[in-house]
Amino acid sequence: MDADDNVYDALAAADHDGRWAHGAGFDESVVEVTAPAPDGVDTEDLAAYCLMLADDALVGSQRLSEWATHAPELEEEVALANIALDLLGQARVLLARAGHLGAAERFRVAGRASEATGDGRAHDDEDVLAYFRDDRFFRNVTLAEIDLGDFAQTMAWMLVFSSWRLGLMTRLRGSADPVLAAVATKAVPELAYQREYAAGWVLRLGDGTELSHVRMQAGLDAVWPFVEEIFGAHAVETRLVEAGVAVDPAALRADVDADLEQVLPVATLTRPERPAVGLVGGRGGRDGVHTEALGPVLAVMQSLARAHPEATW
Amino acid sequence: MTVSDETTRLATASTPDGAPTPERGPEEVFEATVAAEGRIEPRDWMPEGYRKTLVRQIAQHAHSEIIGMQPEGNWILRAPSLRRKAILLAKVQDEAGHGLYLYSATETLGVDRTELTEKLIDSRQKYSSIFNYPTLTFADIGVIGWLVDGAAICNQVPLCRSSYGPYARAMVRICKEESFHQRQGFELLMTLMAGTDAQRAMVQDAVDRWWWPSLMMFGPADGDSPNTQQSMAWRIKRHTNDELRQRFVDMTVPQAAALGVTLPDPALAWNDERQAHDFGEIDWAEFTAVVKGAGPCNAQRIAHRRAAHENGQWVRDAASAYAAKHADRSEEPAA
């Protein structure tokens, strides 16, 4: 592990890269999403996997965006927007890839994303998948969709989420799918920043005042029941791991544990001992079986697009 | 904020004979610097009135950026495409950044951000009244970019030549980003005008609601603007309110035509003699009411900002406590 991977040591490193000012990123596609699927890889599986990783980022970004204009300080306003933008950027490329692999056609149905233009593609694939898909077809882990609570809970959430996704993207750089590999390469530094940001606040709040300590521990406790699910492999993931395309989520447990072991004691926090939330008949977010939280999140996000299904924006 | 070395060098170089001499007192140096279009820097002597005027103006501008995040933030979660969501999120983020470096500019004048934030949430300092109007549809996002950012640019571009160095330099950067926002707003409106009937109606409705408040952004008519003359003499401000308003109208009319929207003013017409547009009388009663706190969203905007500030107190306290603990530890002698 080199110094850049050290979540605690990296706190001292100055960050003058001007990230706060980065743009909307809509033309920063890292790779042609139309690249063919690798030989021997099931296209539907690959599309489903892209949706999983896209939805984690999209829903997480939407949740983080709820902080806009509510952050405790202007610097945090800027940082949280930054992180939401990074996740949104990851989601957009992955959704476009899933769309190219056929996922969008399933949701491009009459009355929704209808044929408003001559070529029948009123919406880009990313928007069909983001706005015209019902919650039961979202593939994100439920950790991505839970209410973020107060700032402490948000930082607990971000530490776990970014540690996990950083481990995932770090490994995914070697994926047999060139699009996933490219997305991962771009995502790794973004997620390293997120992890550093979250770890910094977990330390400050955990070892700050009595009140902040209580809230930080409570935030961690609230997030904890949703952590176990992120290490479980869906059948699609298992098949794609064998094909050299996907990352085995079970392998990420050690990454997250290592980060938490490094941060929590210094932050004077206790690793929670709380049971994981139960699944429904063994099915969770990756199967489209979500918590009650996702429906309202998507209802807000999709409301305007669905009110004008024939419109482009 | 950081400014390029080049900008700093140019601004500094333009200050003539910066230091007082036995022959010239500090006041004379100040007057001479301003008269010669030089820059006043934080350590230079300045009249108390100049300092107060700057603090008031820059703080109001900073507050406007921060309060202005709210009407646009209202649509981040509902933006109807991911591209629009990214643009809007980045824009609202830019506004937080503008607020940050404007507050930093006030710090060079001896006040701090917390003090100013408290004045804002106690309604002891103002912000641009335009943000006391609601954003009712997504077309409002485009119209804010076009008209509100457009009016802001008309107001702000001359401030890049303001006599106070830190303010002028902050404005250079802010104006660049505002120009980008304005183009994004216009592009959104062009897209909507090329869209469905409902989208076009949405744009016209938004223009109808935002046009007059946009004109009000330039402030009271010159005859009723008590601070303008002194600010112009000090080169803090370069043009009168009415001059800027006229320029804005003249620039906007052809843009509205290109867009295919009607500006809601039957009196709006080209005046060949003046080589400028005539336009109707602003509803000054509404202007005064909104400035005094009786606009559609004044109470809501302040309550929102107050809640964010107060709900964040424990977080800021924790950061201070943590920093203090670690400052103590780092001062301990090495074992």
XYZ file of C-alpha atoms in Angstrom:
648
model
C 0.000 0.000 0.000
C 1.579 3.297 -1.011
C 1.078 6.623 0.721
C -1.788 7.659 -1.546
C -3.818 4.702 -0.397
C -3.507 5.605 3.231
C -6.749 7.164 4.280
C -5.358 8.653 7.444
C -1.908 9.754 6.319
C -3.379 11.390 3.258
C -5.323 13.798 5.469
C -2.262 15.931 5.890
C -1.666 16.209 2.178
C -2.574 19.604 0.803
C -5.146 19.646 -1.938
C -4.725 22.504 -4.351
C -5.996 20.914 -7.490
C -8.910 23.269 -7.897
C -11.472 20.508 -8.025
C -14.200 22.760 -6.711
C -14.416 24.498 -10.041
C -14.792 21.532 -12.290
C -17.588 21.661 -14.746
C -20.675 19.799 -15.650
C -18.658 17.170 -17.439
C -21.275 16.254 -19.993
C -18.765 16.079 -22.800
C -16.058 14.326 -20.893
C -16.950 10.815 -21.951
C -13.926 8.722 -21.122
C -14.401 6.112 -23.797
C -16.744 5.195 -26.607
C -19.629 3.506 -24.833
C -20.385 1.743 -28.095
C -17.342 -0.536 -27.820
C -18.395 -4.155 -28.333
C -18.777 -6.424 -25.321
C -15.735 -8.646 -24.796
C -15.879 -12.014 -26.527
C -17.871 -14.621 -24.710
C -19.450 -12.169 -22.269
C -23.212 -12.218 -22.013
C -24.475 -8.828 -23.165
C -27.456 -8.835 -20.845
C -25.253 -9.603 -17.885
C -22.875 -6.839 -18.827
C -25.756 -4.376 -19.207
C -27.140 -5.407 -15.836
C -23.744 -4.957 -14.207
C -23.362 -1.483 -15.737
C -26.782 -0.620 -14.347
C -25.784 -1.815 -10.886
C -22.700 0.368 -10.763
C -24.520 3.250 -12.448
C -27.463 3.152 -10.074
C -25.221 3.082 -6.998
C -23.675 6.324 -8.234
C -26.851 7.943 -9.560
C -28.934 7.361 -6.452
C -26.037 8.239 -4.152
C -25.501 11.449 -6.119
C -29.178 12.316 -5.875
C -29.080 11.798 -2.109
C -25.952 13.930 -1.711
C -27.538 16.654 -3.816
C -30.179 17.013 -1.105
C -27.460 18.813 0.847
C -27.301 21.676 -1.641
C -27.945 24.964 0.213
C -28.133 23.099 3.553
C -24.455 22.386 4.245
C -22.879 23.455 7.551
C -20.274 25.668 5.860
C -19.635 27.047 2.381
C -16.553 24.888 1.925
C -18.741 21.839 2.570
C -21.344 23.176 0.165
C -18.663 23.164 -2.520
C -17.206 19.783 -1.567
C -20.535 17.945 -1.378
C -21.572 19.284 -4.765
C -18.227 18.200 -6.117
C -18.705 14.660 -4.896
C -22.277 14.518 -6.162
C -21.020 15.685 -9.560
C -18.303 13.049 -9.643
C -20.809 10.292 -8.905
C -23.240 11.685 -11.433
C -20.493 11.675 -14.048
C -19.719 8.026 -13.327
C -23.409 7.157 -13.520
C -23.892 8.847 -16.872
C -21.216 6.902 -18.706
C -22.327 3.630 -17.145
C -25.970 4.266 -18.019
C -25.003 5.094 -21.582
C -23.038 1.851 -21.734
C -25.982 -0.126 -20.348
C -28.220 1.614 -22.847
C -25.967 0.746 -25.724
C -26.033 -2.878 -24.630
C -29.816 -2.886 -24.919
C -30.984 -1.966 -21.436
C -32.699 1.215 -22.600
C -34.929 -0.507 -25.149
C -36.754 -2.298 -22.424
C -37.816 1.014 -20.904
C -38.335 2.966 -24.103
C -42.044 2.195 -24.042
C -45.111 3.971 -25.327
C -46.308 6.792 -23.126
C -42.954 7.163 -21.472
C -39.895 7.771 -23.552
C -41.992 7.888 -26.702
C -41.145 8.557 -30.278
C -41.076 12.318 -30.331
C -38.392 12.586 -32.908
C -37.965 10.978 -36.285
C -35.489 8.407 -35.142
C -37.636 7.432 -32.194
C -34.961 8.449 -29.711
C -36.446 11.412 -27.921
C -34.154 10.753 -24.999
C -30.593 9.702 -24.677
C -30.182 6.258 -23.210
C -28.900 7.708 -19.959
C -32.117 9.664 -19.503
C -34.400 6.812 -20.487
C -32.746 4.681 -17.855
C -32.615 7.374 -15.190
C -36.063 8.873 -15.650
C -38.337 6.275 -17.199
C -37.404 3.241 -15.172
C -39.492 2.318 -12.132
C -37.853 1.696 -8.792
C -38.233 -2.074 -9.079
C -35.833 -1.982 -12.008
C -33.138 -0.025 -10.189
C -30.179 -2.231 -9.326
C -28.374 -0.159 -6.699
C -27.460 -1.500 -3.289
C -29.817 -0.149 -0.656
C -26.920 1.661 1.041
C -27.031 4.121 -1.868
C -30.648 5.067 -1.290
C -31.007 5.463 2.474
C -31.724 8.809 4.044
C -28.419 10.511 4.806
C -29.573 12.014 8.079
C -27.422 14.726 9.597
C -23.914 15.716 8.539
C -22.339 13.061 10.769
C -24.443 10.305 9.285
C -23.667 11.576 5.806
C -19.950 11.381 6.553
C -20.297 7.854 7.982
C -22.198 6.895 4.849
C -19.605 8.486 2.602
C -16.689 6.828 4.340
C -18.194 3.377 3.852
C -19.555 4.042 0.379
C -16.359 5.610 -0.977
C -14.082 3.045 0.638
C -16.153 0.271 -0.912
C -16.476 1.853 -4.317
C -12.803 2.830 -4.372
C -11.858 -0.803 -3.765
C -14.246 -1.833 -6.499
C -13.055 0.704 -9.062
C -9.406 0.094 -8.258
C -9.855 -3.558 -9.224
C -12.184 -2.797 -12.103
C -9.408 -0.918 -13.894
C -8.303 -4.351 -15.052
C -11.734 -5.351 -16.375
C -11.975 -7.194 -19.665
C -14.607 -4.649 -20.672
C -12.815 -1.559 -21.969
C -15.613 0.795 -20.973
C -15.724 -0.424 -17.384
C -11.927 -0.246 -17.221
C -11.957 3.338 -18.484
C -14.742 4.425 -16.149
C -12.857 2.873 -13.258
C -9.598 4.573 -14.167
C -11.297 7.959 -14.097
C -13.263 7.142 -10.939
C -10.355 6.044 -8.750
C -8.900 9.500 -7.985
C -12.415 10.887 -7.525
C -13.235 8.226 -4.960
C -9.897 8.602 -3.224
C -10.794 12.264 -2.698
C -14.246 11.323 -1.379
C -12.757 8.853 1.062
C -10.241 11.403 2.263
C -12.933 14.037 2.671
C -15.220 11.692 4.610
C -12.412 10.330 6.781
C -11.381 13.884 7.669
C -14.838 14.691 8.926
C -15.286 11.377 10.733
C -12.116 12.245 12.641
C -13.143 15.821 13.371
C -16.637 14.911 14.462
C -15.665 11.762 16.343
C -12.880 13.501 18.228
C -14.407 16.997 18.235
C -16.946 17.949 20.902
C -19.028 15.682 23.122
C -22.069 16.442 21.018
C -20.338 15.748 17.730
C -18.941 12.502 19.097
C -22.421 11.304 20.045
C -23.799 12.267 16.671
C -20.909 10.695 14.784
C -21.354 7.391 16.589
C -25.118 7.549 16.038
C -24.555 8.257 12.346
C -22.270 5.288 12.001
C -24.767 3.101 13.849
C -27.577 4.208 11.555
C -25.646 3.348 8.406
C -24.265 0.069 9.666
C -27.230 -2.260 9.009
C -26.923 -1.501 5.279
C -23.234 -2.333 5.032
C -23.419 -6.126 4.893
C -25.391 -6.120 1.644
C -22.600 -4.391 -0.289
C -20.342 -7.424 0.059
C -22.865 -9.897 -1.334
C -22.484 -11.085 -4.905
C -25.474 -11.192 -7.241
C -25.581 -14.033 -9.765
C -24.751 -11.553 -12.547
C -21.667 -10.433 -10.664
C -20.577 -13.997 -10.022
C -20.805 -14.885 -13.701
C -18.974 -11.736 -14.763
C -16.231 -12.264 -12.192
C -15.501 -15.552 -13.916
C -15.381 -13.756 -17.257
C -12.836 -11.272 -15.925
C -15.281 -8.387 -16.303
C -16.564 -7.719 -12.781
C -15.201 -7.434 -9.271
C -16.204 -9.878 -6.552
C -17.914 -7.743 -3.877
C -16.736 -10.159 -1.178
C -13.172 -9.078 -1.882
C -14.041 -5.516 -0.928
C -14.767 -6.334 2.696
C -11.084 -6.279 3.565
C -10.659 -2.810 2.005
C -13.534 -1.326 3.934
C -12.463 -3.031 7.152
C -8.925 -1.741 6.786
C -10.100 1.825 6.312
C -12.484 1.637 9.233
C -9.849 0.086 11.461
C -7.573 2.943 10.626
C -10.072 5.751 11.137
C -12.498 4.673 13.846
C -10.075 4.220 16.791
C -8.388 7.549 16.101
C -11.807 9.139 15.847
C -12.629 7.544 19.243
C -15.533 5.698 17.633
C -16.668 2.143 18.120
C -17.309 -0.212 15.242
C -21.046 -0.895 15.530
C -22.357 -4.313 16.377
C -25.715 -4.134 14.757
C -27.430 -6.773 12.676
C -27.792 -6.243 8.964
C -31.261 -5.341 7.739
C -33.060 -8.378 6.472
C -33.576 -9.087 2.800
C -36.949 -9.941 1.274
C -36.906 -13.609 0.362
C -33.166 -13.372 0.014
C -33.411 -10.535 -2.469
C -31.985 -7.023 -2.055
C -31.213 -3.899 -4.029
C -29.283 -5.715 -6.758
C -32.483 -7.675 -7.479
C -34.636 -4.546 -7.517
C -36.014 -5.171 -4.025
C -35.355 -1.902 -2.232
C -36.167 -0.101 0.967
C -39.166 2.197 1.140
C -36.755 5.097 0.718
C -36.058 4.634 -2.989
C -39.570 5.255 -4.299
C -39.842 8.828 -2.999
C -36.268 9.634 -4.095
C -37.085 8.574 -7.648
C -40.525 10.175 -7.556
C -38.878 13.536 -7.004
C -36.078 12.939 -9.476
C -38.351 11.689 -12.274
C -41.368 13.943 -11.783
C -40.660 16.628 -14.368
C -39.254 14.308 -17.026
C -42.306 12.062 -16.719
C -44.733 14.965 -16.824
C -43.413 15.715 -20.329
C -42.481 12.318 -21.756
C -42.317 13.636 -25.299
C -40.043 16.570 -24.468
C -36.311 16.942 -24.780
C -34.445 19.221 -22.406
C -9.394 32.485 -3.987
C -6.241 32.481 -5.980
C -5.500 34.908 -8.741
C -2.850 34.473 -11.326
C 0.460 36.119 -10.656
C -0.026 38.049 -13.843
C -3.234 39.653 -12.627
C -1.627 40.540 -9.329
C 1.407 41.987 -11.011
C -0.642 44.142 -13.364
C -2.878 45.382 -10.612
C 0.047 46.224 -8.387
C 2.007 47.812 -11.158
C -0.870 50.135 -11.895
C -0.639 51.764 -8.464
C 1.333 54.971 -8.957
C 3.600 56.226 -6.241
C 2.038 53.971 -3.639
C 3.824 55.241 -0.568
C 3.156 58.454 1.280
C 6.098 60.852 1.291
C 6.904 63.842 3.494
C 5.198 65.999 0.874
C 2.096 63.850 0.455
C -0.146 62.598 3.235
C -1.957 59.230 2.960
C -5.191 60.870 1.946
C -3.523 62.564 -0.986
C -1.937 59.306 -2.036
C -5.340 57.626 -1.897
C -7.002 60.362 -3.945
C -4.172 60.380 -6.471
C -4.232 56.603 -6.835
C -7.968 56.528 -7.412
C -7.853 59.473 -9.806
C -5.108 57.749 -11.802
C -7.202 54.552 -12.042
C -4.762 52.747 -9.770
C -5.675 50.069 -7.289
C -6.117 50.440 -3.555
C -4.755 47.398 -1.732
C -5.676 46.113 1.764
C -2.668 47.657 3.524
C -3.091 51.052 1.884
C -4.641 53.899 3.787
C -8.268 54.467 2.827
C -11.037 56.728 4.108
C -13.385 55.059 6.563
C -16.346 55.830 4.282
C -14.613 54.041 1.409
C -14.002 50.995 3.569
C -17.588 50.925 4.827
C -19.020 51.351 1.363
C -16.886 48.487 0.089
C -17.801 46.189 2.959
C -21.471 46.907 2.402
C -21.285 46.374 -1.336
C -19.085 43.266 -1.326
C -21.040 41.689 1.534
C -24.302 42.294 -0.298
C -22.806 40.706 -3.352
C -21.555 37.698 -1.351
C -24.949 37.303 0.328
C -26.620 37.470 -3.083
C -24.496 34.586 -4.318
C -25.372 32.482 -1.291
C -29.082 33.300 -1.182
C -29.173 32.932 -4.965
C -28.300 29.268 -4.579
C -31.755 28.617 -3.158
C -34.073 29.391 -6.066
C -31.870 27.352 -8.392
C -31.209 24.645 -5.820
C -34.976 24.182 -5.815
C -34.642 22.335 -9.147
C -31.473 20.268 -8.704
C -33.318 17.174 -7.526
C -35.931 17.465 -10.293
C -33.759 18.522 -13.234
C -35.312 16.689 -16.200
C -32.144 15.266 -17.740
C -28.850 14.169 -16.245
C -26.994 16.722 -18.336
C -29.190 19.527 -16.995
C -28.759 18.175 -13.496
C -24.973 18.262 -13.813
C -25.032 21.798 -15.219
C -27.308 23.062 -12.470
C -25.397 21.362 -9.692
C -22.149 22.822 -11.008
C -23.722 26.252 -11.282
C -25.033 26.282 -7.745
C -21.605 25.087 -6.652
C -19.984 27.984 -8.523
C -22.222 30.374 -6.611
C -21.013 28.961 -3.312
C -17.471 29.486 -4.611
C -18.261 33.101 -5.569
C -19.689 33.699 -2.119
C -16.543 32.257 -0.599
C -14.137 34.514 -2.391
C -16.267 37.593 -1.975
C -16.392 36.957 1.762
C -12.617 36.569 1.572
C -12.410 39.970 -0.107
C -14.328 41.499 2.805
C -11.894 39.864 5.210
C -9.164 42.030 3.681
C -11.205 44.971 4.987
C -11.243 43.681 8.542
C -14.591 41.886 8.851
C -15.156 38.151 8.995
C -17.557 35.797 7.325
C -19.381 34.754 10.487
C -20.107 38.352 11.371
C -21.495 38.995 7.906
C -23.534 35.779 7.865
C -25.104 36.803 11.142
C -25.958 40.206 9.737
C -27.567 38.477 6.759
C -29.747 36.141 8.806
C -30.730 38.967 11.145
C -31.750 40.977 8.048
C -29.259 43.707 8.924
C -27.610 43.397 5.525
C -29.303 42.984 2.191
C -28.903 40.778 -0.835
C -30.188 41.151 -4.363
C -33.970 41.307 -4.269
C -34.251 39.208 -7.403
C -33.803 36.085 -5.294
C -36.985 36.858 -3.399
C -38.975 35.615 -6.370
C -39.880 31.930 -6.650
C -38.682 29.455 -9.295
C -41.911 27.814 -10.383
C -40.858 25.809 -13.431
C -37.657 24.492 -14.941
C -37.818 27.265 -17.545
C -37.101 29.630 -14.662
C -33.645 28.061 -14.500
C -33.003 29.092 -18.091
C -34.466 32.563 -17.615
C -32.390 33.139 -14.498
C -29.297 32.230 -16.494
C -30.288 34.497 -19.347
C -31.807 37.565 -17.674
C -30.660 37.472 -14.065
C -27.087 36.426 -14.796
C -27.172 38.761 -17.780
C -28.175 41.696 -15.589
C -25.581 40.658 -13.036
C -22.910 40.690 -15.738
C -23.925 44.199 -16.825
C -23.588 45.277 -13.208
C -20.403 43.383 -12.534
C -18.172 43.713 -15.565
C -17.360 47.347 -14.710
C -16.467 46.184 -11.190
C -13.485 44.307 -12.623
C -11.997 47.804 -12.848
C -13.073 48.734 -9.330
C -10.473 50.769 -7.445
C -10.261 48.178 -4.657
C -7.795 45.499 -5.786
C -9.136 42.364 -4.049
C -12.688 43.127 -5.194
C -11.616 43.839 -8.754
C -9.647 40.617 -8.954
C -12.488 38.553 -7.484
C -14.809 40.064 -10.058
C -12.574 39.053 -12.955
C -13.026 35.438 -12.078
C -16.682 35.725 -11.150
C -17.537 37.449 -14.411
C -15.932 34.662 -16.414
C -18.084 32.081 -14.694
C -21.194 34.248 -14.890
C -20.722 34.507 -18.627
C -20.618 30.749 -18.835
C -23.819 30.504 -16.767
C -25.548 32.993 -18.979
C -24.699 30.994 -22.083
C -25.947 27.813 -20.433
C -29.218 29.520 -19.524
C -29.727 30.778 -23.045
C -28.937 27.375 -24.508
C -31.542 25.789 -22.233
C -34.126 28.317 -23.408
C -33.248 27.717 -27.064
C -33.779 24.004 -26.485
C -37.133 24.562 -24.801
C -38.285 26.964 -27.527
C -37.496 24.264 -30.103
C -39.447 21.733 -28.042
C -43.109 21.156 -27.314
C -45.894 23.737 -27.014
C -45.875 23.175 -23.277
C -42.170 23.940 -23.093
C -42.542 27.125 -25.135
C -45.407 28.260 -22.942
C -43.252 27.529 -19.926
C -40.510 29.803 -21.262
C -42.874 32.681 -22.045
C -44.455 32.391 -18.602
C -41.017 32.503 -16.979
C -40.001 35.555 -19.039
C -43.255 37.276 -18.055
C -42.482 36.733 -14.379
C -38.746 37.545 -14.421
C -38.487 40.478 -16.823
C -39.491 43.301 -14.487
C -37.643 41.967 -11.450
C -34.558 41.696 -13.691
C -34.812 45.393 -14.533
C -35.151 46.132 -10.832
C -31.755 44.483 -10.278
C -30.075 47.707 -11.349
C -31.473 49.462 -8.322
C -33.441 52.667 -7.916
C -33.523 55.316 -10.611
C -30.528 57.652 -10.516
C -32.515 60.419 -8.860
C -33.291 58.085 -5.951
C -29.886 56.458 -5.536
C -28.145 58.307 -2.704
C -24.887 56.331 -2.739
C -24.131 56.353 -6.441
C -22.268 59.648 -6.733
C -19.793 58.967 -3.928
C -19.205 55.404 -5.162
C -18.492 56.712 -8.628
C -16.121 59.361 -7.312
C -14.235 56.621 -5.493
C -14.234 54.494 -8.637
C -15.931 51.671 -6.740
C -18.769 51.980 -9.192
C -18.336 53.088 -12.803
C -21.815 53.711 -14.202
C -25.144 54.869 -12.846
C -28.054 52.475 -12.307
C -30.034 53.899 -15.192
C -27.094 53.709 -17.592
C -26.610 50.033 -16.803
C -30.320 49.314 -17.024
C -30.527 50.920 -20.444
C -27.564 48.927 -21.672
C -29.197 45.721 -20.432
C -32.486 46.442 -22.193
C -30.704 47.271 -25.426
C -28.755 44.037 -25.327
C -31.721 41.890 -24.336
C -34.236 42.954 -26.985
C -32.475 41.250 -29.924
C -31.815 38.174 -27.785
C -35.531 37.902 -27.011
C -36.270 38.144 -30.715
C -33.766 35.398 -31.487
C -35.391 33.267 -28.849
C -38.925 33.998 -30.030
C -40.290 35.301 -26.749
C -42.138 38.512 -26.028
C -40.862 40.855 -23.347
C -43.909 41.857 -21.271
C -43.758 45.608 -21.837
C -46.084 47.279 -24.376
C -44.026 50.467 -24.117
C -40.843 48.761 -25.262
C -39.788 50.307 -28.584
C -36.694 51.485 -30.418
C -36.121 55.216 -30.176
C -34.191 56.333 -33.214
C -33.400 59.717 -31.750
C -31.855 58.321 -28.592
C -30.410 55.304 -30.405
C -31.762 53.230 -27.541
C -34.937 51.453 -26.500
C -37.669 53.219 -24.616
C -39.288 51.057 -22.028
C -42.107 51.255 -19.513
C -41.983 52.424 -15.940
C -40.855 49.925 -13.339
C -43.340 49.249 -10.570
C -41.327 51.047 -7.911
C -43.888 50.216 -5.234
C -43.182 46.527 -5.787
C -39.450 47.212 -5.832
C -39.614 49.024 -2.498
C -41.827 46.363 -0.950
C -39.462 43.552 -1.930
C -36.402 45.488 -0.754
C -38.116 46.071 2.571
C -38.820 42.369 3.044
C -42.319 41.928 1.661
C -41.439 39.977 -1.490
C -42.815 36.516 -2.225
C -39.836 34.666 -0.717
C -37.935 37.058 1.582
C -38.909 35.301 4.800
C -38.400 31.853 3.297
C -34.922 32.646 1.968
C -33.681 34.046 5.261
C -35.249 31.234 7.287
C -33.573 28.684 5.019
C -30.165 30.336 5.350
C -30.605 30.690 9.090
C -31.520 27.017 9.445
C -28.473 25.896 7.463
C -26.205 28.159 9.518
C -27.646 27.188 12.885
C -27.923 23.485 12.070
C -24.275 23.564 11.072
C -23.063 25.184 14.276
C -22.251 21.891 15.998
C -20.235 20.782 12.976
C -18.199 23.991 12.929
C -17.746 23.758 16.701
C -16.458 20.213 16.337
C -13.988 21.237 13.645
C -12.681 24.043 15.870
C -12.430 21.756 18.893
C -10.595 19.130 16.875
C -8.202 21.695 15.422
C -7.510 23.107 18.891
C -6.795 19.649 20.331
C -4.412 18.849 17.552
C -2.722 22.231 17.700
C -2.078 21.499 21.411
C -0.711 18.072 20.630
C 1.576 19.313 17.920
C 3.038 21.834 20.345
C 3.992 19.115 22.813
C 7.719 18.512 22.792
C 8.825 15.380 21.024
C 9.522 12.516 23.384
